Amino acid sequence: MRRVHVTVRGRVQGVGYRWSTRLVAEREQVTGWVRNCDDGTVEAELQGEPERLDAVLAWMAEGPPGSVVESRDVADLEPVESSGFDVR
């Protein structure tokens, strides 16, 4: 099990990025949350099996149509008990 904190920069608000992230995470059975930040970034915490988590992270580097991902920072965290995926 792996858990990460992700910050995505670029044109990632107002383009369906959070909701699309939720769909991809649920498809990959990854738990956690995603939210918009006041500085225009999108922040997320994700947890799942490494291969499935890598699939979500790869998608987040591209984003949905209409988004422009300029950078993505990923930091490892200690795994915790979690279930479901929330858009905050």
mmCIF file of C-alpha atoms in Angstrom:
data_model
loop_
_atom_site.group_PDB
_atom_site.id
_atom_site.type_symbol
_atom_site.label_atom_id
_atom_site.label_comp_id
_atom_site.label_asym_id
_atom_site.label_seq_id
_atom_site.Cartn_x
_atom_site.Cartn_y
_atom_site.Cartn_z
ATOM 1 C CA MET A 1 0.000 0.000 0.000
ATOM 2 C CA ARG A 2 1.265 3.470 -0.892
ATOM 3 C CA ARG A 3 -0.089 6.908 0.045
ATOM 4 C CA VAL A 4 0.932 10.189 -1.572
ATOM 5 C CA HIS A 5 0.198 13.911 -1.453
ATOM 6 C CA VAL A 6 -0.020 15.521 -4.912
ATOM 7 C CA THR A 7 -0.005 19.171 -5.985
ATOM 8 C CA VAL A 8 -0.821 19.922 -9.624
ATOM 9 C CA ARG A 9 -0.122 23.307 -11.233
ATOM 10 C CA GLY A 10 -1.328 24.780 -14.505
ATOM 11 C CA ARG A 11 -4.800 25.241 -15.964
ATOM 12 C CA VAL A 12 -6.374 22.663 -13.672
ATOM 13 C CA GLN A 13 -9.370 24.515 -12.222
ATOM 14 C CA GLY A 14 -12.632 24.986 -14.103
ATOM 15 C CA VAL A 15 -11.882 22.128 -16.514
ATOM 16 C CA GLY A 16 -13.330 19.129 -14.638
ATOM 17 C CA TYR A 17 -9.963 18.069 -13.244
ATOM 18 C CA ARG A 18 -11.216 17.102 -9.756
ATOM 19 C CA TRP A 19 -14.239 15.151 -10.972
ATOM 20 C CA SER A 20 -12.194 13.354 -13.619
ATOM 21 C CA THR A 21 -9.562 12.509 -11.006
ATOM 22 C CA ARG A 22 -12.298 10.971 -8.875
ATOM 23 C CA LEU A 23 -13.525 8.807 -11.769
ATOM 24 C CA VAL A 24 -10.009 7.572 -12.563
ATOM 25 C CA ALA A 25 -9.248 6.914 -8.877
ATOM 26 C CA GLU A 26 -12.467 4.961 -8.398
ATOM 27 C CA ARG A 27 -11.778 2.915 -11.540
ATOM 28 C CA GLU A 28 -8.311 2.081 -10.179
ATOM 29 C CA GLN A 29 -9.658 1.396 -6.661
ATOM 30 C CA VAL A 30 -7.584 4.220 -5.187
ATOM 31 C CA THR A 31 -8.933 6.029 -2.114
ATOM 32 C CA GLY A 32 -8.458 9.602 -0.940
ATOM 33 C CA TRP A 33 -9.573 13.110 -1.838
ATOM 34 C CA VAL A 34 -8.983 15.976 -4.266
ATOM 35 C CA ARG A 35 -9.653 19.718 -3.907
ATOM 36 C CA ASN A 36 -9.058 23.112 -5.508
ATOM 37 C CA CYS A 37 -6.735 25.489 -3.664
ATOM 38 C CA ASP A 38 -6.968 29.277 -3.525
ATOM 39 C CA ASP A 39 -3.662 29.621 -5.412
ATOM 40 C CA GLY A 40 -5.105 27.904 -8.514
ATOM 41 C CA THR A 41 -3.540 24.507 -7.892
ATOM 42 C CA VAL A 42 -5.264 21.186 -7.294
ATOM 43 C CA GLU A 43 -4.233 19.172 -4.251
ATOM 44 C CA ALA A 44 -4.918 15.490 -3.586
ATOM 45 C CA GLU A 45 -4.093 12.653 -1.238
ATOM 46 C CA LEU A 46 -4.262 9.219 -2.809
ATOM 47 C CA GLN A 47 -3.777 5.719 -1.436
ATOM 48 C CA GLY A 48 -3.756 2.339 -3.106
ATOM 49 C CA GLU A 49 -1.737 -0.512 -4.493
ATOM 50 C CA PRO A 50 1.430 0.889 -6.115
ATOM 51 C CA GLU A 51 0.535 -0.142 -9.689
ATOM 52 C CA ARG A 52 -2.962 1.328 -9.429
ATOM 53 C CA LEU A 53 -1.689 4.479 -7.761
ATOM 54 C CA ASP A 54 0.889 4.885 -10.539
ATOM 55 C CA ALA A 55 -1.925 4.702 -13.112
ATOM 56 C CA VAL A 56 -3.789 7.556 -11.392
ATOM 57 C CA LEU A 57 -0.600 9.617 -11.072
ATOM 58 C CA ALA A 58 0.162 9.113 -14.770
ATOM 59 C CA TRP A 59 -3.343 10.302 -15.650
ATOM 60 C CA MET A 60 -2.955 13.323 -13.335
ATOM 61 C CA ALA A 61 0.171 14.357 -15.264
ATOM 62 C CA GLU A 62 -2.013 14.707 -18.388
ATOM 63 C CA GLY A 63 -5.422 15.646 -16.952
ATOM 64 C CA PRO A 64 -8.764 15.839 -18.756
ATOM 65 C CA PRO A 65 -9.342 17.599 -22.095
ATOM 66 C CA GLY A 66 -9.066 21.355 -21.635
ATOM 67 C CA SER A 67 -6.522 21.162 -18.838
ATOM 68 C CA VAL A 68 -2.856 22.100 -19.120
ATOM 69 C CA VAL A 69 -0.678 20.469 -16.470
ATOM 70 C CA GLU A 70 2.511 22.487 -16.029
ATOM 71 C CA SER A 71 3.927 20.573 -13.063
ATOM 72 C CA ARG A 72 3.034 17.912 -10.551
ATOM 73 C CA ASP A 73 4.698 17.373 -7.176
ATOM 74 C CA VAL A 74 4.323 14.018 -5.423
ATOM 75 C CA ALA A 75 5.371 13.331 -1.820
ATOM 76 C CA ASP A 76 5.091 9.988 -0.059
ATOM 77 C CA LEU A 77 3.064 9.753 3.157
ATOM 78 C CA GLU A 78 2.506 6.989 5.680
ATOM 79 C CA PRO A 79 -0.488 4.801 4.687
ATOM 80 C CA VAL A 80 -3.628 5.126 6.824
ATOM 81 C CA GLU A 81 -7.025 3.457 7.013
ATOM 82 C CA SER A 82 -9.139 4.920 4.221
ATOM 83 C CA SER A 83 -12.125 4.201 2.029
ATOM 84 C CA GLY A 84 -13.884 5.999 -0.791
ATOM 85 C CA PHE A 85 -12.817 9.052 -2.745
ATOM 86 C CA ASP A 86 -14.042 12.592 -2.027
ATOM 87 C CA VAL A 87 -14.110 15.752 -4.102
ATOM 88 C CA ARG A 88 -13.724 18.583 -1.612
#
